[in-house]
Structures are given as structure tokens and as C-alpha cells.
PDB file of C-alpha atoms and ligand atoms in Angstrom:
ATOM      1  CA  MET A   1     -11.936 -37.722  14.654  1.00 42.00           C
ATOM      2  CA  LEU A   2     -12.935 -40.697  12.549  1.00 41.00           C
ATOM      3  CA  ARG A   3     -10.220 -43.258  12.460  1.00 44.00           C
ATOM      4  CA  PRO A   4     -10.311 -45.763   9.618  1.00 43.00           C
ATOM      5  CA  SER A   5      -9.653 -49.409  10.358  1.00 43.00           C
ATOM      6  CA  ARG A   6      -6.043 -50.533  10.145  1.00 43.00           C
ATOM      7  CA  THR A   7      -6.637 -52.308   6.829  1.00 41.00           C
ATOM      8  CA  SER A   8      -8.449 -49.468   5.078  1.00 46.00           C
ATOM      9  CA  TRP A   9      -5.883 -47.081   6.489  1.00 45.00           C
ATOM     10  CA  LEU A  10      -3.053 -49.066   4.941  1.00 42.00           C
ATOM     11  CA  LEU A  11      -4.820 -49.271   1.587  1.00 44.00           C
ATOM     12  CA  LEU A  12      -5.510 -45.563   1.600  1.00 45.00           C
ATOM     13  CA  SER A  13      -1.991 -44.764   2.684  1.00 46.00           C
ATOM     14  CA  THR A  14      -0.488 -46.860  -0.068  1.00 42.00           C
ATOM     15  CA  LEU A  15      -2.657 -45.162  -2.662  1.00 44.00           C
ATOM     16  CA  MET A  16      -1.784 -41.712  -1.369  1.00 46.00           C
ATOM     17  CA  LEU A  17       1.906 -42.512  -1.234  1.00 43.00           C
ATOM     18  CA  LEU A  18       1.756 -43.577  -4.873  1.00 43.00           C
ATOM     19  CA  VAL A  19       0.137 -40.286  -5.751  1.00 43.00           C
ATOM     20  CA  ALA A  20       2.522 -38.203  -3.661  1.00 42.00           C
ATOM     21  CA  CYS A  21       5.477 -39.829  -5.366  1.00 40.00           C
ATOM     22  CA  GLY A  22       3.919 -38.871  -8.667  1.00 39.00           C
ATOM     23  CA  GLY A  23       4.331 -42.391  -9.985  1.00 37.00           C
ATOM     24  CA  GLY A  24       7.827 -41.288 -10.969  1.00 37.00           C
ATOM     25  CA  ASP A  25       8.915 -44.820 -11.750  1.00 38.00           C
ATOM     26  CA  ALA A  26       6.191 -45.352 -14.317  1.00 37.00           C
ATOM     27  CA  PRO A  27       7.575 -46.076 -17.780  1.00 39.00           C
ATOM     28  CA  GLY A  28       7.156 -43.274 -20.273  1.00 38.00           C
ATOM     29  CA  GLY A  29       6.574 -40.655 -17.613  1.00 40.00           C
ATOM     30  CA  ASP A  30       3.965 -38.772 -19.650  1.00 45.00           C
ATOM     31  CA  GLY A  31       0.757 -37.612 -18.002  1.00 43.00           C
ATOM     32  CA  PRO A  32      -0.634 -38.582 -14.631  1.00 45.00           C
ATOM     33  CA  ALA A  33       0.504 -42.055 -13.553  1.00 49.00           C
ATOM     34  CA  VAL A  34      -2.347 -42.202 -11.059  1.00 49.00           C
ATOM     35  CA  ASP A  35      -5.835 -41.011 -11.852  1.00 50.00           C
ATOM     36  CA  PRO A  36      -6.486 -38.034  -9.512  1.00 51.00           C
ATOM     37  CA  GLU A  37     -10.119 -39.197  -9.319  1.00 49.00           C
ATOM     38  CA  GLN A  38      -8.887 -42.186  -7.336  1.00 49.00           C
ATOM     39  CA  VAL A  39      -7.428 -39.880  -4.745  1.00 51.00           C
ATOM     40  CA  VAL A  40     -10.740 -38.325  -3.783  1.00 49.00           C
ATOM     41  CA  ALA A  41     -12.503 -41.687  -3.574  1.00 46.00           C
ATOM     42  CA  GLY A  42     -11.438 -42.504  -0.024  1.00 49.00           C
ATOM     43  CA  PRO A  43     -12.083 -40.608   3.183  1.00 45.00           C
ATOM     44  CA  ALA A  44      -9.115 -38.392   4.016  1.00 47.00           C
ATOM     45  CA  PRO A  45      -8.140 -38.682   7.649  1.00 82.00           C
ATOM     46  CA  ILE A  46      -6.608 -35.213   7.664  1.00 95.00           C
ATOM     47  CA  ARG A  47      -7.914 -31.714   8.304  1.00 97.00           C
ATOM     48  CA  LEU A  48      -6.486 -28.383   7.203  1.00 98.00           C
ATOM     49  CA  TYR A  49      -7.231 -25.237   9.216  1.00 98.00           C
ATOM     50  CA  ILE A  50      -6.349 -21.750   7.958  1.00 98.00           C
ATOM     51  CA  PHE A  51      -5.449 -18.959  10.384  1.00 98.00           C
ATOM     52  CA  ASP A  52      -5.243 -15.229   9.741  1.00 98.00           C
ATOM     53  CA  CYS A  53      -1.641 -14.400  10.615  1.00 98.00           C
ATOM     54  CA  GLY A  54      -1.700 -10.817   9.344  1.00 98.00           C
ATOM     55  CA  THR A  55      -1.665  -8.657   6.229  1.00 98.00           C
ATOM     56  CA  LEU A  56       1.037  -6.722   4.383  1.00 98.00           C
ATOM     57  CA  VAL A  57       0.361  -3.911   1.942  1.00 97.00           C
ATOM     58  CA  ILE A  58       3.515  -3.159   0.015  1.00 95.00           C
ATOM     59  CA  ALA A  59       4.411   0.279  -1.343  1.00 91.00           C
ATOM     60  CA  ASP A  60       5.029  -0.942  -4.901  1.00 90.00           C
ATOM     61  CA  ALA A  61       5.351  -4.225  -6.773  1.00 92.00           C
ATOM     62  CA  GLY A  62       8.700  -3.417  -8.384  1.00 91.00           C
ATOM     63  CA  ARG A  63      10.666  -5.563  -5.939  1.00 92.00           C
ATOM     64  CA  PHE A  64       8.461  -8.469  -7.021  1.00 93.00           C
ATOM     65  CA  SER A  65       9.435  -7.833 -10.666  1.00 92.00           C
ATOM     66  CA  LEU A  66       5.941  -6.631 -11.550  1.00 93.00           C
ATOM     67  CA  MET A  67       4.939  -3.315 -13.129  1.00 90.00           C
ATOM     68  CA  SER A  68       2.273  -1.381 -11.247  1.00 84.00           C
ATOM     69  CA  ASP A  69      -0.315  -2.203 -13.938  1.00 88.00           C
ATOM     70  CA  GLU A  70       0.518  -5.921 -13.855  1.00 93.00           C
ATOM     71  CA  THR A  71      -0.968  -6.625 -10.458  1.00 90.00           C
ATOM     72  CA  SER A  72      -4.458  -5.774  -9.308  1.00 86.00           C
ATOM     73  CA  THR A  73      -3.534  -5.381  -5.646  1.00 93.00           C
ATOM     74  CA  LEU A  74      -0.577  -4.537  -3.411  1.00 95.00           C
ATOM     75  CA  GLU A  75      -2.061  -6.487  -0.522  1.00 97.00           C
ATOM     76  CA  LEU A  76      -0.461  -9.733   0.622  1.00 98.00           C
ATOM     77  CA  SER A  77      -2.343 -12.119   2.902  1.00 98.00           C
ATOM     78  CA  VAL A  78      -0.256 -13.875   5.558  1.00 98.00           C
ATOM     79  CA  PRO A  79      -1.896 -17.174   6.536  1.00 98.00           C
ATOM     80  CA  CYS A  80      -0.713 -19.937   8.844  1.00 98.00           C
ATOM     81  CA  TYR A  81      -1.985 -23.500   8.505  1.00 98.00           C
ATOM     82  CA  LEU A  82      -2.628 -26.370  10.877  1.00 98.00           C
ATOM     83  CA  ILE A  83      -2.732 -29.901   9.514  1.00 98.00           C
ATOM     84  CA  GLU A  84      -4.331 -32.451  11.791  1.00 97.00           C
ATOM     85  CA  HIS A  85      -3.366 -36.009  10.957  1.00 97.00           C
ATOM     86  CA  PRO A  86      -4.194 -39.136  12.979  1.00 95.00           C
ATOM     87  CA  GLU A  87      -0.474 -39.396  13.761  1.00 94.00           C
ATOM     88  CA  GLY A  88       0.034 -35.782  14.851  1.00 96.00           C
ATOM     89  CA  ARG A  89      -0.285 -32.072  14.210  1.00 98.00           C
ATOM     90  CA  LEU A  90       1.833 -29.978  11.855  1.00 98.00           C
ATOM     91  CA  LEU A  91       1.925 -26.189  11.842  1.00 98.00           C
ATOM     92  CA  TRP A  92       2.900 -24.821   8.424  1.00 98.00           C
ATOM     93  CA  ASP A  93       4.290 -21.275   8.611  1.00 98.00           C
ATOM     94  CA  ALA A  94       4.279 -19.146  11.727  1.00 98.00           C
ATOM     95  CA  GLY A  95       3.030 -15.818  10.335  1.00 98.00           C
ATOM     96  CA  LEU A  96       3.750 -12.311  11.521  1.00 98.00           C
ATOM     97  CA  PRO A  97       4.639 -12.020  15.231  1.00 98.00           C
ATOM     98  CA  ASP A  98       1.651 -12.036  17.606  1.00 98.00           C
ATOM     99  CA  GLU A  99       3.361  -9.185  19.513  1.00 97.00           C
ATOM    100  CA  TRP A 100       2.769  -6.907  16.527  1.00 98.00           C
ATOM    101  CA  ALA A 101      -0.982  -6.996  17.204  1.00 98.00           C
ATOM    102  CA  ALA A 102      -0.434  -4.461  19.993  1.00 97.00           C
ATOM    103  CA  ARG A 103       0.847  -1.791  17.570  1.00 96.00           C
ATOM    104  CA  SER A 104      -1.160  -2.818  14.523  1.00 97.00           C
ATOM    105  CA  PRO A 105      -1.448  -1.288  12.007  1.00 97.00           C
ATOM    106  CA  PHE A 106       1.963   0.280  11.471  1.00 97.00           C
ATOM    107  CA  ALA A 107       4.262   1.111   8.568  1.00 97.00           C
ATOM    108  CA  GLN A 108       7.647  -0.593   8.310  1.00 95.00           C
ATOM    109  CA  GLU A 109      10.691   1.439   7.245  1.00 92.00           C
ATOM    110  CA  ASN A 110      10.256   0.302   3.641  1.00 90.00           C
ATOM    111  CA  GLY A 111       6.679   1.596   3.652  1.00 93.00           C
ATOM    112  CA  THR A 112       4.971  -1.796   4.028  1.00 96.00           C
ATOM    113  CA  LEU A 113       1.723  -1.308   5.944  1.00 97.00           C
ATOM    114  CA  THR A 114       1.576  -4.156   8.440  1.00 98.00           C
ATOM    115  CA  THR A 115      -1.518  -5.448  10.206  1.00 98.00           C
ATOM    116  CA  VAL A 116      -2.001  -8.216  12.776  1.00 98.00           C
ATOM    117  CA  GLU A 117      -5.629  -8.263  13.866  1.00 97.00           C
ATOM    118  CA  ARG A 118      -5.834 -11.697  15.499  1.00 97.00           C
ATOM    119  CA  THR A 119      -3.030 -13.538  17.226  1.00 98.00           C
ATOM    120  CA  LEU A 120      -2.119 -17.077  16.210  1.00 98.00           C
ATOM    121  CA  ALA A 121      -2.207 -18.069  19.889  1.00 98.00           C
ATOM    122  CA  ALA A 122      -5.842 -16.925  20.176  1.00 98.00           C
ATOM    123  CA  GLN A 123      -6.838 -18.788  17.025  1.00 98.00           C
ATOM    124  CA  LEU A 124      -5.222 -21.991  18.289  1.00 98.00           C
ATOM    125  CA  GLU A 125      -6.937 -21.506  21.636  1.00 98.00           C
ATOM    126  CA  GLU A 126     -10.266 -21.259  19.845  1.00 98.00           C
ATOM    127  CA  LEU A 127      -9.602 -24.862  18.717  1.00 98.00           C
ATOM    128  CA  ARG A 128      -8.560 -25.720  22.291  1.00 98.00           C
ATOM    129  CA  ILE A 129      -5.016 -26.247  21.096  1.00 97.00           C
ATOM    130  CA  THR A 130      -1.893 -24.913  22.785  1.00 97.00           C
ATOM    131  CA  PRO A 131       1.544 -24.635  21.153  1.00 97.00           C
ATOM    132  CA  ALA A 132       2.535 -27.704  23.231  1.00 97.00           C
ATOM    133  CA  ASP A 133      -0.012 -29.727  21.215  1.00 98.00           C
ATOM    134  CA  ILE A 134       1.829 -29.039  17.941  1.00 98.00           C
ATOM    135  CA  ASP A 135       4.057 -32.030  17.135  1.00 98.00           C
ATOM    136  CA  TYR A 136       5.817 -30.600  14.088  1.00 98.00           C
ATOM    137  CA  LEU A 137       6.719 -27.091  12.972  1.00 98.00           C
ATOM    138  CA  ALA A 138       7.661 -26.517   9.334  1.00 98.00           C
ATOM    139  CA  MET A 139       8.042 -23.124   7.721  1.00 98.00           C
ATOM    140  CA  SER A 140       8.323 -22.481   4.012  1.00 98.00           C
ATOM    141  CA  HIS A 141      11.328 -20.301   4.859  1.00 98.00           C
ATOM    142  CA  MET A 142      12.639 -18.073   7.617  1.00 96.00           C
ATOM    143  CA  HIS A 143      11.570 -14.600   6.440  1.00 95.00           C
ATOM    144  CA  TYR A 144       9.833 -12.585   9.160  1.00 95.00           C
ATOM    145  CA  ASP A 145       6.330 -13.019   7.721  1.00 97.00           C
ATOM    146  CA  HIS A 146       6.644 -16.831   7.920  1.00 98.00           C
ATOM    147  CA  SER A 147       8.642 -17.276  11.133  1.00 98.00           C
ATOM    148  CA  GLY A 148       7.085 -14.546  13.301  1.00 98.00           C
ATOM    149  CA  ASN A 149       5.815 -16.918  15.992  1.00 98.00           C
ATOM    150  CA  ALA A 150       8.433 -19.641  15.598  1.00 98.00           C
ATOM    151  CA  ASN A 151       9.712 -19.258  19.166  1.00 98.00           C
ATOM    152  CA  MET A 152       6.261 -20.283  20.412  1.00 98.00           C
ATOM    153  CA  PHE A 153       6.857 -23.762  18.958  1.00 98.00           C
ATOM    154  CA  ALA A 154      10.328 -24.500  20.296  1.00 98.00           C
ATOM    155  CA  GLY A 155       8.821 -27.574  21.979  1.00 98.00           C
ATOM    156  CA  SER A 156       7.788 -29.047  18.614  1.00 98.00           C
ATOM    157  CA  GLU A 157      10.020 -30.941  16.209  1.00 98.00           C
ATOM    158  CA  TRP A 158      11.319 -28.453  13.634  1.00 98.00           C
ATOM    159  CA  LEU A 159      11.433 -29.720  10.028  1.00 98.00           C
ATOM    160  CA  VAL A 160      13.912 -27.594   8.067  1.00 98.00           C
ATOM    161  CA  GLN A 161      16.049 -27.932   4.947  1.00 97.00           C
ATOM    162  CA  ARG A 162      19.787 -28.013   5.619  1.00 95.00           C
ATOM    163  CA  PRO A 163      20.634 -24.790   3.696  1.00 94.00           C
ATOM    164  CA  GLU A 164      17.822 -22.883   5.421  1.00 95.00           C
ATOM    165  CA  HIS A 165      19.064 -24.023   8.825  1.00 94.00           C
ATOM    166  CA  GLU A 166      22.569 -22.898   7.913  1.00 92.00           C
ATOM    167  CA  ALA A 167      21.295 -19.517   6.695  1.00 92.00           C
ATOM    168  CA  ALA A 168      19.124 -19.076   9.770  1.00 93.00           C
ATOM    169  CA  PHE A 169      21.959 -19.548  12.215  1.00 89.00           C
ATOM    170  CA  GLY A 170      24.879 -18.515  10.044  1.00 79.00           C
ATOM    171  CA  GLU A 171      25.574 -15.056   8.684  1.00 68.00           C
ATOM    172  CA  ALA A 172      21.906 -14.240   8.187  1.00 54.00           C
ATOM    173  CA  GLY A 173      20.981 -11.401   5.905  1.00 53.00           C
ATOM    174  CA  GLY A 174      17.960 -10.117   4.030  1.00 54.00           C
ATOM    175  CA  PHE A 175      14.754 -10.564   5.945  1.00 62.00           C
ATOM    176  CA  PHE A 176      16.115 -13.043   8.477  1.00 85.00           C
ATOM    177  CA  ASP A 177      15.486 -11.841  12.026  1.00 91.00           C
ATOM    178  CA  ARG A 178      16.964 -14.306  14.472  1.00 93.00           C
ATOM    179  CA  SER A 179      15.058 -12.814  17.404  1.00 95.00           C
ATOM    180  CA  LEU A 180      11.861 -14.293  15.920  1.00 96.00           C
ATOM    181  CA  TYR A 181      13.107 -17.889  15.808  1.00 97.00           C
ATOM    182  CA  GLY A 182      16.247 -18.019  17.998  1.00 96.00           C
ATOM    183  CA  ASP A 183      14.632 -20.474  20.448  1.00 97.00           C
ATOM    184  CA  LEU A 184      14.583 -23.095  17.684  1.00 97.00           C
ATOM    185  CA  GLU A 185      18.358 -23.425  17.945  1.00 95.00           C
ATOM    186  CA  THR A 186      17.845 -25.875  20.811  1.00 95.00           C
ATOM    187  CA  ALA A 187      14.572 -27.396  19.549  1.00 97.00           C
ATOM    188  CA  GLU A 188      14.365 -31.009  18.436  1.00 98.00           C
ATOM    189  CA  THR A 189      15.295 -30.581  14.787  1.00 98.00           C
ATOM    190  CA  ARG A 190      15.060 -32.769  11.725  1.00 98.00           C
ATOM    191  CA  ILE A 191      17.434 -31.471   9.073  1.00 98.00           C
ATOM    192  CA  LEU A 192      16.046 -32.236   5.614  1.00 98.00           C
ATOM    193  CA  ASP A 193      18.009 -32.850   2.424  1.00 98.00           C
ATOM    194  CA  GLY A 194      15.072 -32.653   0.026  1.00 98.00           C
ATOM    195  CA  ASP A 195      11.483 -33.892   0.153  1.00 98.00           C
ATOM    196  CA  HIS A 196      10.073 -35.281   3.386  1.00 98.00           C
ATOM    197  CA  ASP A 197       6.929 -37.347   3.926  1.00 98.00           C
ATOM    198  CA  VAL A 198       5.883 -35.977   7.325  1.00 98.00           C
ATOM    199  CA  PHE A 199       3.623 -38.830   8.504  1.00 96.00           C
ATOM    200  CA  GLY A 200       5.028 -41.572   6.283  1.00 95.00           C
ATOM    201  CA  ASP A 201       1.808 -42.173   4.347  1.00 94.00           C
ATOM    202  CA  GLY A 202       2.110 -39.667   1.502  1.00 95.00           C
ATOM    203  CA  THR A 203      -0.705 -37.414   2.713  1.00 96.00           C
ATOM    204  CA  VAL A 204       1.496 -34.520   3.876  1.00 98.00           C
ATOM    205  CA  VAL A 205       4.800 -34.055   2.056  1.00 98.00           C
ATOM    206  CA  ILE A 206       7.324 -31.237   2.320  1.00 98.00           C
ATOM    207  CA  LYS A 207       8.777 -30.510  -1.134  1.00 98.00           C
ATOM    208  CA  SER A 208      12.144 -28.812  -1.435  1.00 98.00           C
ATOM    209  CA  ALA A 209      11.848 -25.695  -3.650  1.00 98.00           C
ATOM    210  CA  PRO A 210      14.938 -23.549  -3.074  1.00 98.00           C
ATOM    211  CA  GLY A 211      15.650 -20.158  -4.603  1.00 97.00           C
ATOM    212  CA  HIS A 212      13.538 -17.620  -2.745  1.00 97.00           C
ATOM    213  CA  THR A 213      15.796 -18.469   0.186  1.00 96.00           C
ATOM    214  CA  PRO A 214      18.546 -21.139   0.304  1.00 95.00           C
ATOM    215  CA  GLY A 215      16.268 -23.830   1.735  1.00 97.00           C
ATOM    216  CA  HIS A 216      12.773 -22.706   0.729  1.00 98.00           C
ATOM    217  CA  GLN A 217      10.128 -25.460   0.677  1.00 98.00           C
ATOM    218  CA  VAL A 218       6.448 -25.930  -0.187  1.00 98.00           C
ATOM    219  CA  LEU A 219       3.870 -28.312   1.285  1.00 98.00           C
ATOM    220  CA  PHE A 220       1.801 -30.942  -0.499  1.00 98.00           C
ATOM    221  CA  VAL A 221      -1.409 -31.899   1.322  1.00 98.00           C
ATOM    222  CA  ASN A 222      -3.662 -34.604  -0.065  1.00 96.00           C
ATOM    223  CA  LEU A 223      -7.172 -33.450   0.786  1.00 95.00           C
ATOM    224  CA  VAL A 224     -10.503 -34.843  -0.401  1.00 92.00           C
ATOM    225  CA  GLU A 225     -11.928 -31.382  -0.928  1.00 89.00           C
ATOM    226  CA  PRO A 226     -10.607 -29.262  -2.594  1.00 92.00           C
ATOM    227  CA  GLY A 227      -8.362 -32.181  -3.617  1.00 96.00           C
ATOM    228  CA  PRO A 228      -4.569 -32.525  -3.730  1.00 97.00           C
ATOM    229  CA  LEU A 229      -3.083 -29.172  -2.845  1.00 98.00           C
ATOM    230  CA  VAL A 230       0.272 -27.411  -2.706  1.00 98.00           C
ATOM    231  CA  LEU A 231       0.790 -24.542  -0.261  1.00 98.00           C
ATOM    232  CA  SER A 232       3.173 -22.251  -2.110  1.00 98.00           C
ATOM    233  CA  GLY A 233       5.278 -20.671   0.589  1.00 98.00           C
ATOM    234  CA  ASP A 234       6.859 -17.796  -1.366  1.00 98.00           C
ATOM    235  CA  LEU A 235       7.483 -19.766  -4.565  1.00 98.00           C
ATOM    236  CA  TYR A 236       5.094 -17.093  -5.862  1.00 98.00           C
ATOM    237  CA  HIS A 237       3.786 -13.962  -4.130  1.00 97.00           C
ATOM    238  CA  PHE A 238       1.182 -12.654  -6.578  1.00 96.00           C
ATOM    239  CA  PRO A 239      -0.703 -14.830  -9.101  1.00 96.00           C
ATOM    240  CA  GLU A 240       0.997 -12.698 -11.753  1.00 95.00           C
ATOM    241  CA  ASN A 241       4.396 -13.967 -10.590  1.00 96.00           C
ATOM    242  CA  ARG A 242       3.175 -17.432 -11.552  1.00 96.00           C
ATOM    243  CA  GLN A 243       1.499 -16.416 -14.822  1.00 95.00           C
ATOM    244  CA  LEU A 244       4.427 -14.277 -16.005  1.00 94.00           C
ATOM    245  CA  LYS A 245       7.178 -16.379 -14.354  1.00 95.00           C
ATOM    246  CA  ARG A 246       8.675 -13.345 -12.657  1.00 94.00           C
ATOM    247  CA  VAL A 247      11.202 -13.775  -9.877  1.00 95.00           C
ATOM    248  CA  PRO A 248      11.360 -11.109  -7.140  1.00 95.00           C
ATOM    249  CA  LEU A 249      14.537  -9.021  -7.154  1.00 93.00           C
ATOM    250  CA  PHE A 250      15.309  -9.969  -3.559  1.00 93.00           C
ATOM    251  CA  ASN A 251      15.300 -13.741  -4.074  1.00 94.00           C
ATOM    252  CA  PHE A 252      18.411 -15.601  -2.976  1.00 95.00           C
ATOM    253  CA  ASN A 253      18.967 -17.269  -6.375  1.00 96.00           C
ATOM    254  CA  GLU A 254      16.993 -16.509  -9.539  1.00 96.00           C
ATOM    255  CA  ALA A 255      18.027 -19.570 -11.590  1.00 97.00           C
ATOM    256  CA  GLN A 256      17.315 -21.877  -8.662  1.00 97.00           C
ATOM    257  CA  THR A 257      13.900 -20.226  -8.224  1.00 98.00           C
ATOM    258  CA  LEU A 258      12.992 -20.833 -11.882  1.00 98.00           C
ATOM    259  CA  ASP A 259      14.101 -24.480 -11.570  1.00 98.00           C
ATOM    260  CA  SER A 260      11.950 -24.889  -8.452  1.00 98.00           C
ATOM    261  CA  MET A 261       8.952 -23.328 -10.218  1.00 98.00           C
ATOM    262  CA  ASP A 262       9.315 -25.873 -13.058  1.00 98.00           C
ATOM    263  CA  LEU A 263       9.791 -28.750 -10.641  1.00 98.00           C
ATOM    264  CA  ILE A 264       6.724 -27.938  -8.555  1.00 98.00           C
ATOM    265  CA  GLU A 265       4.553 -27.170 -11.603  1.00 98.00           C
ATOM    266  CA  ASP A 266       5.538 -30.571 -13.075  1.00 98.00           C
ATOM    267  CA  PHE A 267       4.783 -32.295  -9.781  1.00 98.00           C
ATOM    268  CA  MET A 268       1.351 -30.654  -9.588  1.00 98.00           C
ATOM    269  CA  SER A 269       0.527 -31.715 -13.144  1.00 98.00           C
ATOM    270  CA  GLU A 270       1.533 -35.288 -12.342  1.00 98.00           C
ATOM    271  CA  VAL A 271      -0.650 -35.639  -9.268  1.00 97.00           C
ATOM    272  CA  GLY A 272      -3.440 -33.296 -10.364  1.00 97.00           C
ATOM    273  CA  ALA A 273      -2.801 -30.837  -7.540  1.00 98.00           C
ATOM    274  CA  ARG A 274      -3.816 -27.206  -7.377  1.00 98.00           C
ATOM    275  CA  MET A 275      -1.789 -24.473  -5.705  1.00 98.00           C
ATOM    276  CA  TRP A 276      -2.846 -22.027  -3.053  1.00 98.00           C
ATOM    277  CA  ILE A 277      -0.536 -19.017  -3.349  1.00 98.00           C
ATOM    278  CA  GLN A 278      -0.318 -18.089   0.287  1.00 98.00           C
ATOM    279  CA  HIS A 279       0.124 -14.328  -0.242  1.00 98.00           C
ATOM    280  CA  ASP A 280      -2.665 -14.148  -2.886  1.00 98.00           C
ATOM    281  CA  SER A 281      -5.082 -12.014  -0.873  1.00 98.00           C
ATOM    282  CA  ALA A 282      -7.976 -12.298  -3.355  1.00 97.00           C
ATOM    283  CA  ALA A 283      -7.827 -16.110  -3.338  1.00 97.00           C
ATOM    284  CA  TYR A 284      -7.237 -16.210   0.415  1.00 98.00           C
ATOM    285  CA  ALA A 285     -10.336 -14.077   1.047  1.00 98.00           C
ATOM    286  CA  LEU A 286     -12.523 -16.810  -0.458  1.00 97.00           C
ATOM    287  CA  LEU A 287     -11.142 -19.628   1.692  1.00 98.00           C
ATOM    288  CA  ARG A 288     -12.723 -21.115   4.810  1.00 97.00           C
ATOM    289  CA  LYS A 289     -10.954 -19.907   7.947  1.00 98.00           C
ATOM    290  CA  SER A 290     -10.544 -21.685  11.276  1.00 98.00           C
ATOM    291  CA  PRO A 291     -12.541 -22.946  13.146  1.00 98.00           C
ATOM    292  CA  GLU A 292     -13.934 -24.200   9.837  1.00 98.00           C
ATOM    293  CA  PHE A 293     -11.614 -26.546   7.976  1.00 97.00           C
ATOM    294  CA  TYR A 294     -10.918 -28.498   4.795  1.00 97.00           C
ATOM    295  CA  GLN A 295     -10.477 -32.263   4.828  1.00 94.00           C
TER     296      GLN A 295
HETATM  297 ZN1   ZN B   1       6.342 -14.109   2.446  1.00 68.88          ZN
END
């Protein structure tokens, strides 16, 4: 990978850090403090790969607070993402379990049709990467469709919000299945109390966005093309959840979810970022998949 000189790297890093922080200290606080055009001027030293980590087709959208005529599909994509940075590799979300490929497709008890066509391990291998090569593991939250292969990365450093860690290893309920991530209990762990700049240069920043689960988080990635980007986790499931501001019935805390939606929307406006709703199958279908990448 191209490695910029130390000086240009520092300049670029400083610029990106300014953008990632949203220029929050700027007087007035109205509008973008940093011109997003500046962001795309320099060469980004990071790559983003998208993996197919399965598909869910739900029985009805009611649990997501949508009427049947308010969403055009009941299909949810389940991607995983690899971010390659000069200082290390981050895996964002661990998808549905690779083991489910053997019995795919199958219907869960609640009627959700579940498909795993390609394993995450095979897609990493295609890039000549093993789980041991992943420096950091961060998941938007611990539900089964985001933590399915977490145990595979118990040798990585786990980046997790404090309330999510407590929920994961406390009296877990809902969609938490400890068998999928139990090995992380002894993994090197960085407990987060809010936002976290993963590589210290503002290019890859975990943003706390609780509500869906106690310690839900989203990921900001500062790419050249398509530009600054937020990976949604489950802040939204369907694009209609975003348009209509509808909170799923099964969220941990509705008020907290609405606050997080406002916070992340404001952040994206400030830095000129777009959002990829991870479960938005129509949008996902149009994206480049690994071994192709964005940078
Ligand atoms: Zn999900």
C-alpha cells in the first residue's frame, strides 16, 4: 500500500482529525466548520472492504414500527466491513455465524428466513488475511446478526462501549447469544465511554449511539470516494426508519435511540458525511464487494 511521507501524513491526519471532530469548537457552530471538499483533496491511506455476511428476510415489518406498505422490501442485508489503515486492520461487525452456511437457508422460530452463502473466513482468505491479522474488532452491537463470528477474533483487541460490555456479560436478554461471542470475555478489551478515534488520526472513529442496545455504536470512516461515511450499525434498519424516524419496538430505549439519531444526523451534516444503512439491501446491492474496495 502507498504510504505517504511522514510530513504529508501528519498534515493529512491533522486535517482529518479536524473534520472528524466536526470543528465543534468553532464559534457560532452553524454549518460545516471544515469544507468537505478539503477532505477529498488528499490521498486517503485507508481502504474499506465489504463482505457478504448473510441475508435476513423478516416475516413482517411491524416490529420495526413500519406498516407493510411503508417498506418496499422485507429483506435485510448483513454486511461485515474491513478497514485497512497503515497502522492496522479493523473489522467492523462480525455478521451471521459462518457455521450457519451449512444449513442455509433456514427459517428461525420467528419466521425470519436466514441465508449465509459465503463464510466470512473464506472472504478474508480471498484477501490472504486470517483472523490473526485483524488488530481490532468493533461491533455496532452484540445482536446475533452483528456478532455471529466474534469468537473468531478473540485474538484481536475488542473495542466496546461500557454498557454493551456489561449487557453482553451480565443478565443478557433479547437477541444476545453469549455462545457467539463468549471467547471475547478473555480477549484484550478496550472499554469505551463514548467516541473513540481508532488510529488516532481522525480517519476511523467509533461514535457512541446508544438506544438500539445499551452500548450501540456507529463507525465514521473518512474515505476519498465515496467521501466521509458513517456505517449505521442498527441506528436504522430500513431507509424508511430514517425517513419516518421510526424506532423498532424491540429497541432497548426509544428516547435514547431518538437522541442518538439526532446526534449522528447532526454530526453527518457538520462533516458532510453520508450514511450507509447496513441492513438496506437495495443500497447494499449496488456497493462494491470484496475483493474490490473503497478508499
Ligand atoms: Zn442488525
